[in-house]
PDB file of C-alpha atoms in Angstrom:
ATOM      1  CA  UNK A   1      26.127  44.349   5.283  1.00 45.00           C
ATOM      2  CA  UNK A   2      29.019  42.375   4.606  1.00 46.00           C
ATOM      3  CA  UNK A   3      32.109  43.811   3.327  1.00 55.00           C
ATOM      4  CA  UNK A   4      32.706  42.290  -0.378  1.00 60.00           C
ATOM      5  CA  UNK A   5      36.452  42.125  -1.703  1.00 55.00           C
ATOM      6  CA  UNK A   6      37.770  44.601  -5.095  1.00 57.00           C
ATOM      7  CA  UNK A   7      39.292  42.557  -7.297  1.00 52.00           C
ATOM      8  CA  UNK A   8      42.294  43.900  -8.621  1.00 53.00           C
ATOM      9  CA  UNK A   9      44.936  41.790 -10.903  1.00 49.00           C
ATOM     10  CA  UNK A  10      47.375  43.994  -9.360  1.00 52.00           C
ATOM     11  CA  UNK A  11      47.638  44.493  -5.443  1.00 50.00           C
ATOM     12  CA  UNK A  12      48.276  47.930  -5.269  1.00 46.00           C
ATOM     13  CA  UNK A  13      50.591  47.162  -1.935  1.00 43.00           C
ATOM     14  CA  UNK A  14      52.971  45.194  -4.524  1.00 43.00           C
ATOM     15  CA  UNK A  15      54.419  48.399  -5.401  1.00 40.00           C
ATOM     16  CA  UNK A  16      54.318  48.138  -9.125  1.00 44.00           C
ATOM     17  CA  UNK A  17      51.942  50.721  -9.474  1.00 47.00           C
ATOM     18  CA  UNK A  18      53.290  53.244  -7.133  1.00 42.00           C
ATOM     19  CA  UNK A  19      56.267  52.749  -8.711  1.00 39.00           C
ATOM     20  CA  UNK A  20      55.808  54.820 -11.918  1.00 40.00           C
ATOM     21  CA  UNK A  21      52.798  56.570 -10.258  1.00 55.00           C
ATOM     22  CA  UNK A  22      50.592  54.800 -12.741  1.00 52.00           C
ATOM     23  CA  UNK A  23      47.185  56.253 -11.412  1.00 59.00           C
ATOM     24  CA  UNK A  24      48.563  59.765 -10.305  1.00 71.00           C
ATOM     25  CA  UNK A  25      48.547  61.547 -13.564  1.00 82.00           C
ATOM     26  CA  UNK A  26      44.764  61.306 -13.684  1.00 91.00           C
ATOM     27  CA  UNK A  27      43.023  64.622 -13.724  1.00 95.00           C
ATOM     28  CA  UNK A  28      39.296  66.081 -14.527  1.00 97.00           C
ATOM     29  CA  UNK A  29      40.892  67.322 -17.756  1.00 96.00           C
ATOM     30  CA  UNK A  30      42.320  63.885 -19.105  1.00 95.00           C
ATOM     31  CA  UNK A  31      39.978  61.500 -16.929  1.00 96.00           C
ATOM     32  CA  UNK A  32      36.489  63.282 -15.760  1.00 98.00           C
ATOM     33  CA  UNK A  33      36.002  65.859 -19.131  1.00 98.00           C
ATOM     34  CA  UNK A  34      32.320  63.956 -19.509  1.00 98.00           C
ATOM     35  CA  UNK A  35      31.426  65.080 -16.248  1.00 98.00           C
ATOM     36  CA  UNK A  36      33.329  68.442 -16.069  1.00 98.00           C
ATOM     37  CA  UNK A  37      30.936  70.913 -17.275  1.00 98.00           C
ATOM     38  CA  UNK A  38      28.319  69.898 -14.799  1.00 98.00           C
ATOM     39  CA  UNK A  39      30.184  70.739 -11.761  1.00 98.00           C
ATOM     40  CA  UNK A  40      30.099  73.806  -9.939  1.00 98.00           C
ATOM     41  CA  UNK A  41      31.969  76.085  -7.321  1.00 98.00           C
ATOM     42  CA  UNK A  42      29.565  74.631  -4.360  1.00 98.00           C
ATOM     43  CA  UNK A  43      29.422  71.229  -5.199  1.00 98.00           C
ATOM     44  CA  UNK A  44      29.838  68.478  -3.212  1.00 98.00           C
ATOM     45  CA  UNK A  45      31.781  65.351  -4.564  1.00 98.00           C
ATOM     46  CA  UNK A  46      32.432  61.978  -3.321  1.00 98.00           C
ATOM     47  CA  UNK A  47      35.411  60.239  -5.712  1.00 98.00           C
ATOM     48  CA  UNK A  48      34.630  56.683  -5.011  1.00 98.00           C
ATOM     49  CA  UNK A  49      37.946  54.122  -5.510  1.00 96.00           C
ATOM     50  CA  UNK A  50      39.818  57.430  -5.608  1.00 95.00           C
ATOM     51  CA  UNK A  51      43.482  55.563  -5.658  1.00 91.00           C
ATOM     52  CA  UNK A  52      45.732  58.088  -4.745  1.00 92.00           C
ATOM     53  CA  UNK A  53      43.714  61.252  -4.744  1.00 95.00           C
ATOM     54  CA  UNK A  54      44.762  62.820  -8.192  1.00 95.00           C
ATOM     55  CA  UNK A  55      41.305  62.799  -9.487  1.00 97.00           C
ATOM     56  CA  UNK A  56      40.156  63.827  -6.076  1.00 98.00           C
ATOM     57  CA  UNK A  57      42.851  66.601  -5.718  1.00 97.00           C
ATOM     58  CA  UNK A  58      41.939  68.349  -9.058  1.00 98.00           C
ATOM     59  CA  UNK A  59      37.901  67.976  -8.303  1.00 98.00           C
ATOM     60  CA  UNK A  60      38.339  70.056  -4.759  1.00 98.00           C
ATOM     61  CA  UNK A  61      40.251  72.636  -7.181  1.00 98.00           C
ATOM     62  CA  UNK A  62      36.828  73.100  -9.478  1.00 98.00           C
ATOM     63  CA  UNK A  63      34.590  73.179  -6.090  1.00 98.00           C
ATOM     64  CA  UNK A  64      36.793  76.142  -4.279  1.00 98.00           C
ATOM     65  CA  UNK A  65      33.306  76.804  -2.060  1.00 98.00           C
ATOM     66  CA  UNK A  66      32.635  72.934  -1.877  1.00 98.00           C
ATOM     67  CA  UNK A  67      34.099  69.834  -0.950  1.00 98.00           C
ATOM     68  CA  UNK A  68      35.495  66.380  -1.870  1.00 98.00           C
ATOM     69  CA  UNK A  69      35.979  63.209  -0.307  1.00 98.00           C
ATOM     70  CA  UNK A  70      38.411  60.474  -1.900  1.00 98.00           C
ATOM     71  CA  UNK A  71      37.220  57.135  -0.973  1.00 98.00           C
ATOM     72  CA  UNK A  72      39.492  53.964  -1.307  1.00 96.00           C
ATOM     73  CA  UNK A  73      39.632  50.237   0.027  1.00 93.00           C
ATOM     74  CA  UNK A  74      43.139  50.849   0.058  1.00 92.00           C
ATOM     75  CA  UNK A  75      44.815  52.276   3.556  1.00 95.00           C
ATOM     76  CA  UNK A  76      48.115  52.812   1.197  1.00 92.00           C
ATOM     77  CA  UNK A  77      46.542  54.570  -1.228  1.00 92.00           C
ATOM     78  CA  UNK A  78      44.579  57.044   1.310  1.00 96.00           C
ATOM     79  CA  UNK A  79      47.619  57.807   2.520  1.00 95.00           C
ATOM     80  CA  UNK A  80      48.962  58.545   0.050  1.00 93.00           C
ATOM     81  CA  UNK A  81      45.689  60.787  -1.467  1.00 95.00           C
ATOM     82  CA  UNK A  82      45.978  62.866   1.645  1.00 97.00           C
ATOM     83  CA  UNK A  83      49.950  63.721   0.898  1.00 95.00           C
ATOM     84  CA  UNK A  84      49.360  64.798  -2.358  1.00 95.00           C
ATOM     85  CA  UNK A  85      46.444  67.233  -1.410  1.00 96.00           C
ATOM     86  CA  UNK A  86      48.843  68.735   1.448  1.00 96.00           C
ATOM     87  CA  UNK A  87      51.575  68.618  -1.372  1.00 95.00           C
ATOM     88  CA  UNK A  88      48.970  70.661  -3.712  1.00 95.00           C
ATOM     89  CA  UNK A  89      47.932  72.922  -1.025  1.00 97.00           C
ATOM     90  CA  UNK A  90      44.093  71.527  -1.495  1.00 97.00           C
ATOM     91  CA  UNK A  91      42.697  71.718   1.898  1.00 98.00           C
ATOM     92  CA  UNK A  92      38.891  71.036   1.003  1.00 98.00           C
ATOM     93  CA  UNK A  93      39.649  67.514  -0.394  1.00 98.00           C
ATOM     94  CA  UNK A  94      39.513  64.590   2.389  1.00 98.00           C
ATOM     95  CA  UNK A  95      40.124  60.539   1.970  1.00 98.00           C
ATOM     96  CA  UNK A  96      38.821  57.979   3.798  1.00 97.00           C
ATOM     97  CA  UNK A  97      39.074  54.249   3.445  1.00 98.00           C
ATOM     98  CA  UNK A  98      35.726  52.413   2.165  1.00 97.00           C
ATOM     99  CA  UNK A  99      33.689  49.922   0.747  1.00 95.00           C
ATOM    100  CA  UNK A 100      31.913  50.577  -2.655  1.00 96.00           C
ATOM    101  CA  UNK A 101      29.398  47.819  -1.599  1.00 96.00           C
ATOM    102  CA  UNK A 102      28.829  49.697   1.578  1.00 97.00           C
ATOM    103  CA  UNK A 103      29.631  53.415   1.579  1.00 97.00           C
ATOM    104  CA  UNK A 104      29.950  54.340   5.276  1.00 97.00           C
ATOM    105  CA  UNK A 105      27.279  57.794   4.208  1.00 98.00           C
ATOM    106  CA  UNK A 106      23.715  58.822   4.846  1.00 98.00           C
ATOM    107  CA  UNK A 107      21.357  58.910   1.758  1.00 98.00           C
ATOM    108  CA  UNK A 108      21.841  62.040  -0.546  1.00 98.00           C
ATOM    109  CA  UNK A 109      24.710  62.982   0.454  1.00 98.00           C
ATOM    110  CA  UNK A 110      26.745  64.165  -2.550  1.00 98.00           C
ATOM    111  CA  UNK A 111      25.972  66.655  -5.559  1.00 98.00           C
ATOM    112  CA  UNK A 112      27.981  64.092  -8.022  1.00 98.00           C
ATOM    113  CA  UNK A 113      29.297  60.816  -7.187  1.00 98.00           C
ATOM    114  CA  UNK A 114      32.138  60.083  -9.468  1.00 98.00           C
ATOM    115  CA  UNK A 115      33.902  56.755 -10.029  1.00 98.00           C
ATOM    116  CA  UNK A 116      36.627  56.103 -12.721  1.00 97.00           C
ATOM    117  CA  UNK A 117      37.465  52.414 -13.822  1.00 94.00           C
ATOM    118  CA  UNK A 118      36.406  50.779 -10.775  1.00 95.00           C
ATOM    119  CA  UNK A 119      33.353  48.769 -11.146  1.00 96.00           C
ATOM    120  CA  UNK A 120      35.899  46.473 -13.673  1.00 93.00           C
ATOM    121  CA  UNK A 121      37.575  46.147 -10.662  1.00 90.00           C
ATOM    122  CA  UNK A 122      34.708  45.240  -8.246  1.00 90.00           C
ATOM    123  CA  UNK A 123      33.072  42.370  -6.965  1.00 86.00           C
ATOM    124  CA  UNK A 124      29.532  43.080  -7.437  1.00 93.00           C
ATOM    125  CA  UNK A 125      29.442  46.325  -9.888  1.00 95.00           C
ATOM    126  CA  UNK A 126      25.910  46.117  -9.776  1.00 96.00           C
ATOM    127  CA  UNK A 127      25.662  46.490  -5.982  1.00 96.00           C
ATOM    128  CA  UNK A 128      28.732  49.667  -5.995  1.00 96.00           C
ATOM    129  CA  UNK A 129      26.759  51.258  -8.593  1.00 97.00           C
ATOM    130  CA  UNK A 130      23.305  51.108  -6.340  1.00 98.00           C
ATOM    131  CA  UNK A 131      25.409  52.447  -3.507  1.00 98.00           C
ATOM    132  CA  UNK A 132      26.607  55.303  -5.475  1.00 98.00           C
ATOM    133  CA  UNK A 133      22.633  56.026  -5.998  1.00 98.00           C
ATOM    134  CA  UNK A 134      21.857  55.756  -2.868  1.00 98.00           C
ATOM    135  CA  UNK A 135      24.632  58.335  -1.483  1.00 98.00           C
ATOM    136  CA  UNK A 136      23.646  60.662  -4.109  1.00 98.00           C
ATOM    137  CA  UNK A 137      21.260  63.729  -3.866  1.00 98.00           C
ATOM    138  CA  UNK A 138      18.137  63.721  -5.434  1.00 98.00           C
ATOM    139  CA  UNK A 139      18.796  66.119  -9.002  1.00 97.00           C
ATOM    140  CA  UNK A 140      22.354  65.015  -8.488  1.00 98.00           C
ATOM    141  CA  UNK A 141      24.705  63.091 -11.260  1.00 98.00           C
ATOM    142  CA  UNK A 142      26.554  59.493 -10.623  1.00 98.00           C
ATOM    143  CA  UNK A 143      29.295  59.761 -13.194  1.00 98.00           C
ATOM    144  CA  UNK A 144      31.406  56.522 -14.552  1.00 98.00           C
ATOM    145  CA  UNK A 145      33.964  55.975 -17.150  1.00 98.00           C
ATOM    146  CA  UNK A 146      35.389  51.993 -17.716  1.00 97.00           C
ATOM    147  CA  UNK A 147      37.669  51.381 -20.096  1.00 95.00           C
ATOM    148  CA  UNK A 148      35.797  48.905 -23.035  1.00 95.00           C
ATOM    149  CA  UNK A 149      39.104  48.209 -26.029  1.00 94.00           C
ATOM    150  CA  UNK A 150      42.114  48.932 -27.239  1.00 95.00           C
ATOM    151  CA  UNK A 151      43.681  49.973 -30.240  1.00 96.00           C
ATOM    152  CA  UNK A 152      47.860  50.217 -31.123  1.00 97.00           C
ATOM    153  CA  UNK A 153      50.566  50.354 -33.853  1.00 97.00           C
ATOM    154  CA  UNK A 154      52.984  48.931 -34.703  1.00 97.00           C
ATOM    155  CA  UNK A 155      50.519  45.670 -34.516  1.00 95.00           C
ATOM    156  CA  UNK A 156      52.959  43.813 -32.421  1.00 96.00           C
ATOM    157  CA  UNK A 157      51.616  40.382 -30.872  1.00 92.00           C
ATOM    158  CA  UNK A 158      52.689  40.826 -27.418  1.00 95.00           C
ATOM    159  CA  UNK A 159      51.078  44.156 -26.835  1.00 96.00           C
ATOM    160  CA  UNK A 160      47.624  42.661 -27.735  1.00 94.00           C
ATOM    161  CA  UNK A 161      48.638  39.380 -26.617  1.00 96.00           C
ATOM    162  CA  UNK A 162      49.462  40.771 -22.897  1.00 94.00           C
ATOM    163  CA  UNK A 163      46.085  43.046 -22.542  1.00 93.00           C
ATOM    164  CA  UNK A 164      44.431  40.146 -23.322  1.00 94.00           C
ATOM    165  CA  UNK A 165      46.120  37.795 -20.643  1.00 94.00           C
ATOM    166  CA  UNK A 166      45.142  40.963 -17.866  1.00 90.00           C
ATOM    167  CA  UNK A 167      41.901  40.738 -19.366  1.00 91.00           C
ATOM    168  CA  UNK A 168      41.866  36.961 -18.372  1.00 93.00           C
ATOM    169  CA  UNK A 169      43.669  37.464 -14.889  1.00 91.00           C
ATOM    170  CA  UNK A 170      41.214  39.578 -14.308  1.00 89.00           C
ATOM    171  CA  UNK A 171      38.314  37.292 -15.223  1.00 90.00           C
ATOM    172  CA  UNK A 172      39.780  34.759 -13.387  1.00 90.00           C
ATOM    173  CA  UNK A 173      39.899  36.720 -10.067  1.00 86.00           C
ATOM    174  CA  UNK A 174      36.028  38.000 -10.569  1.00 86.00           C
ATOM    175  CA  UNK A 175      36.438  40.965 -12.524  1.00 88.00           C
ATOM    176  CA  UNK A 176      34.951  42.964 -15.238  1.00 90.00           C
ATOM    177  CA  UNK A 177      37.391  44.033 -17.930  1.00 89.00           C
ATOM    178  CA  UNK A 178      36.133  46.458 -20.636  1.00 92.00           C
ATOM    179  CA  UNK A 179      33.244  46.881 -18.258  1.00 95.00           C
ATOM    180  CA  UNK A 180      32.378  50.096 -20.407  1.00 96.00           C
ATOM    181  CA  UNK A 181      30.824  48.554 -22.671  1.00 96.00           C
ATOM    182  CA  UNK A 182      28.031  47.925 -20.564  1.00 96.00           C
ATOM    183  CA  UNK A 183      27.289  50.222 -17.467  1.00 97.00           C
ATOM    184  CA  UNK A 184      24.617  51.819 -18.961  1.00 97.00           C
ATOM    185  CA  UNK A 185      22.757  48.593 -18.935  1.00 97.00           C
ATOM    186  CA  UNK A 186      24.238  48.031 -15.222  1.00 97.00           C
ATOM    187  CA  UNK A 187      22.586  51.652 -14.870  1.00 98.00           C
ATOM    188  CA  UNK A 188      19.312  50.370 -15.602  1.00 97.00           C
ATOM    189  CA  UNK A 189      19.219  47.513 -13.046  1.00 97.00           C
ATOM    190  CA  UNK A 190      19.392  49.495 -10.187  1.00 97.00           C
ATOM    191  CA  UNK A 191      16.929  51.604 -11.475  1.00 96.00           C
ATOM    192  CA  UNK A 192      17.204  54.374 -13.560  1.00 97.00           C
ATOM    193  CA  UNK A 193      15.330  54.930 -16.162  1.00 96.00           C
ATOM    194  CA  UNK A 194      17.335  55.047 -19.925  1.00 95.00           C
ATOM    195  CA  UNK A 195      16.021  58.633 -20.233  1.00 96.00           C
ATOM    196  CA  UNK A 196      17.896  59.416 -17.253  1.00 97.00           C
ATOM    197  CA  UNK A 197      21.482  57.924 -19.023  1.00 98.00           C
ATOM    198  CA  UNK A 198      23.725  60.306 -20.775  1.00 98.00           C
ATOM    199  CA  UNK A 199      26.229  57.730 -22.897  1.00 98.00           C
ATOM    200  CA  UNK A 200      29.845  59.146 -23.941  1.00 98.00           C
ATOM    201  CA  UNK A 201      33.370  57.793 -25.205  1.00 98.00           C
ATOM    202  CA  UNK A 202      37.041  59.298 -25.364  1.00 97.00           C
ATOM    203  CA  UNK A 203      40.044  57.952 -25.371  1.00 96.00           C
ATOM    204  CA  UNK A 204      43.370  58.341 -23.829  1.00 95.00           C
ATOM    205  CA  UNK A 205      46.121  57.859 -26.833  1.00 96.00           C
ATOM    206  CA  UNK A 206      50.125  57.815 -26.352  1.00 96.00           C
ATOM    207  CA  UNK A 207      51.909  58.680 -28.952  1.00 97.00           C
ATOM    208  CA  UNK A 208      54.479  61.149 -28.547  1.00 96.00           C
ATOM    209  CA  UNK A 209      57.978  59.701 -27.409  1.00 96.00           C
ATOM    210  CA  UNK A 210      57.542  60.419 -23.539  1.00 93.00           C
ATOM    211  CA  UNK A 211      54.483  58.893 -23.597  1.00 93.00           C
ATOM    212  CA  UNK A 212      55.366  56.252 -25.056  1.00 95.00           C
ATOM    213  CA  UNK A 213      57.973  55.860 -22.608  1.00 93.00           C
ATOM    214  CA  UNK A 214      55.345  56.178 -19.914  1.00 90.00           C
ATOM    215  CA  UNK A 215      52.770  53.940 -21.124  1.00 92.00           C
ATOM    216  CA  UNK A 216      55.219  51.305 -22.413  1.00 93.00           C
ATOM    217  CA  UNK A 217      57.138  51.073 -19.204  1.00 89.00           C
ATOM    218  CA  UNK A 218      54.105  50.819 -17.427  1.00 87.00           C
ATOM    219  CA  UNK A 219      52.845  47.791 -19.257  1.00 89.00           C
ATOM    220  CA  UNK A 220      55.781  45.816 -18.449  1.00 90.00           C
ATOM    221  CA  UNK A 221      56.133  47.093 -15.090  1.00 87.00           C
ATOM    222  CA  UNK A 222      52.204  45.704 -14.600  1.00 85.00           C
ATOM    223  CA  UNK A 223      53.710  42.454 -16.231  1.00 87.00           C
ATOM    224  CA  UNK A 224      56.123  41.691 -13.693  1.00 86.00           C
ATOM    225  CA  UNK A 225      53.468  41.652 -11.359  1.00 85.00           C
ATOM    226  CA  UNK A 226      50.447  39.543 -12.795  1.00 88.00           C
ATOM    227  CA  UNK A 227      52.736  37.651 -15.267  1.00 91.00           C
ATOM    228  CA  UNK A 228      54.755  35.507 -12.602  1.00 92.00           C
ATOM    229  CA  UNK A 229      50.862  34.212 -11.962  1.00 91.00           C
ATOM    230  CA  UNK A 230      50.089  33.643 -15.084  1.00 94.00           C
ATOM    231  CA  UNK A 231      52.954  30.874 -15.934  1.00 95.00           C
ATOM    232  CA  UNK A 232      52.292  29.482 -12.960  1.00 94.00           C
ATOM    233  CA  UNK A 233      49.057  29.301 -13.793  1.00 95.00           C
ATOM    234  CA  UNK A 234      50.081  27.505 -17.496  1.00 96.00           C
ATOM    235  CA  UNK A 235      48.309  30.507 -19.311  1.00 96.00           C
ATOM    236  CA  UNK A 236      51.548  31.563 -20.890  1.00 96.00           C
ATOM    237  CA  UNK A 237      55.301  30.524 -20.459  1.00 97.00           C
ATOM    238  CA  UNK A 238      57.835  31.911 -19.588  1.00 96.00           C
ATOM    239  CA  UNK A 239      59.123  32.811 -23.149  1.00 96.00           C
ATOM    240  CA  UNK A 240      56.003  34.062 -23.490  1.00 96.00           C
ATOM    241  CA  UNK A 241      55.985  36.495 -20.850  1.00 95.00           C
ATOM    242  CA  UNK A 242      59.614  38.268 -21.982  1.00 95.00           C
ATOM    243  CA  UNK A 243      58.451  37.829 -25.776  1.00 96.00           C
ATOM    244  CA  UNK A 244      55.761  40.243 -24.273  1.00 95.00           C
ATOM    245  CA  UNK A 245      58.053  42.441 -23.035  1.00 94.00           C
ATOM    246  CA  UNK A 246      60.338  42.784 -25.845  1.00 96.00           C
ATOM    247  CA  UNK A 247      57.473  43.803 -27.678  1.00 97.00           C
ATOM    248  CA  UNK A 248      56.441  46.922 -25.284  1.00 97.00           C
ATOM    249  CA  UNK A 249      60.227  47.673 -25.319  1.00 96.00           C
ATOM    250  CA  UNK A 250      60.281  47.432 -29.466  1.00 97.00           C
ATOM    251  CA  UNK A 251      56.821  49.833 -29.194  1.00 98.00           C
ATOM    252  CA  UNK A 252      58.545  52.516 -27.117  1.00 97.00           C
ATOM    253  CA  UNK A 253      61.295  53.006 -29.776  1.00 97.00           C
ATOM    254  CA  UNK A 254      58.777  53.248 -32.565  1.00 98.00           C
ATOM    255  CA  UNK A 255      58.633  56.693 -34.140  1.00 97.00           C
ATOM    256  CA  UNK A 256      54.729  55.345 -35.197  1.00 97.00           C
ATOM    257  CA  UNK A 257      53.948  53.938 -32.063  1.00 97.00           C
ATOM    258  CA  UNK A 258      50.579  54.489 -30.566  1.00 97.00           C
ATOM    259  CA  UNK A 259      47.975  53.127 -28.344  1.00 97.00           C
ATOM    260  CA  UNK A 260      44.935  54.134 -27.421  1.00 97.00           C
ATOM    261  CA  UNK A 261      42.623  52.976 -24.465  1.00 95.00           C
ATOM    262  CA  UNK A 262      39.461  53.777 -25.533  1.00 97.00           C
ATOM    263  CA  UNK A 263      36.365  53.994 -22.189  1.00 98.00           C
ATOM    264  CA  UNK A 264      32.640  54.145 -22.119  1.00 98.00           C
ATOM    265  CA  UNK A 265      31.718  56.571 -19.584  1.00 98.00           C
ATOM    266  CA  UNK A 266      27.845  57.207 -18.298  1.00 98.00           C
ATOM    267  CA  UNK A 267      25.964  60.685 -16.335  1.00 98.00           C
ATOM    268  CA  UNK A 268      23.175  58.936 -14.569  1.00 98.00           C
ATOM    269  CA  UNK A 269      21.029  61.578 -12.992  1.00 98.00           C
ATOM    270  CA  UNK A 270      19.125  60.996 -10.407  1.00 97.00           C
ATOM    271  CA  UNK A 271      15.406  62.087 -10.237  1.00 92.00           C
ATOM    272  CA  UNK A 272      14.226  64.792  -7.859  1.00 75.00           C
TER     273      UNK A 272
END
């Protein structure tokens, strides 16, 4: 099969998101809680678009008598997946680079395949999603959790006015933003039945002053790296584009300030 491209509006060899580790906070607790009561000690996992390995990392530490492999498109990322595991002293977790469209495994392979806000990022969700059946054991759970809206205050117009411009980057490169809101229906095109699809939400929200600090400087940081595209684009100007800033700078110093990304996240099981 051909290899099909991710669509990211950020290359994650840019360095913006390494730079304030903007995926590596992730853990089961704060990312995966939907799926976290149905694993157990002997499980085996395959974390498909792992980025780098945080997820991954804190699934090999609830499957001590298992194992987990952290799959990414990314080379960079792998790399850096497999450092933090040696760096946590998790020695059951292993990376590997990969294609969603194309996982490189035999059929039922994996206990739970687990995927968090990647099929916005893919380009044919509907294909990934069939692959994660496929690689999964029969009785065994795909899990997936997409961010669908957003919610903040104060109600500044350059922090809605910016998601919505990565919203349209993202269109405009083939992607799915607020995917959530619909991969239970994606669910049901590669076959499973609606029976079979467990539908949650949750919500990450930063409100206290550190993480406002993290979430705000992470905005901009994204900023500098799709918004220099965007003007050149003509979606926004220039002004536009620090106006946007100003505002996630004006947010962080807000005693009030919050925002909350709010995700749709699915258990698909798989029948027997």
């Amino acid at each position: 099969m051909t290899s099909k491209p991710n669509i990211y509006v950020l290359e994650h060899g840019d360095g913006t998101l390494r730079t304030l580790d903007w995926l590596s906070w992730r853990t089961v607790a704060n990312s995966a809680a939907y799926l976290q009561p149905y694993i157990q000690p002997e499980m085996s996992i395959l974390d498909v678009g792992c980025g780098p390995g945080s997820i991954s990392v804190d699934m090999g530490r609830h499957v001590p008598k298992g194992r987990v492999v952290g799959m990414d498109s990314s080379p960079d990322l792998i790399s850096e997946g497999r450092a933090f595991a040696t760096q946590q002293g998790v020695t059951n977790v292993e990376f590997q680079v990969g294609d969603i469209h194309a996982l490189d495994f035999p059929d039922n392979t994996f206990d739970i395949v687990h995927a968090h806000q990647v099929l916005q990022h893919v380009a044919d969700p509907i294909q990934g999603l069939r692959e994660m059946k496929r690689v999964t054991k029969p009785g065994g759970i795909i899990a997936v959790r997409e961010g669908t809206d957003i919610s903040y205050y104060p109600e500044l117009s350059g922090l809605g006015a910016s998601w919505s411009l990565f919203a349209t980057m993202a269109r405009l490169k083939g992607g799915n933003p607020y995917a959530g809101k619909k991969i239970h229906v994606w669910a049901r095109e590669v076959g499973f039945e609606r029976s079979s699809v467990t539908c949650s939400a949750s919500a990450w929200c930063f409100s206290a002053p550190e993480e406002r600090e993290y979430w705000g400087v992470s905005m901009t940081t994204m900023m500098s790296g799709f918004g220099p595209k965007a003007v050149e684009l003509g979606l926004i100007s220039q002004q536009d584009l620090k106006d946007y800033e100003e505002s996630w700078k004006d947010w962080i110093k807000s005693e009030d300030g919050w925002f909350s990304l709010y995700h749709g996240e699915m258990l698909c099981r798989k029948d027997s």
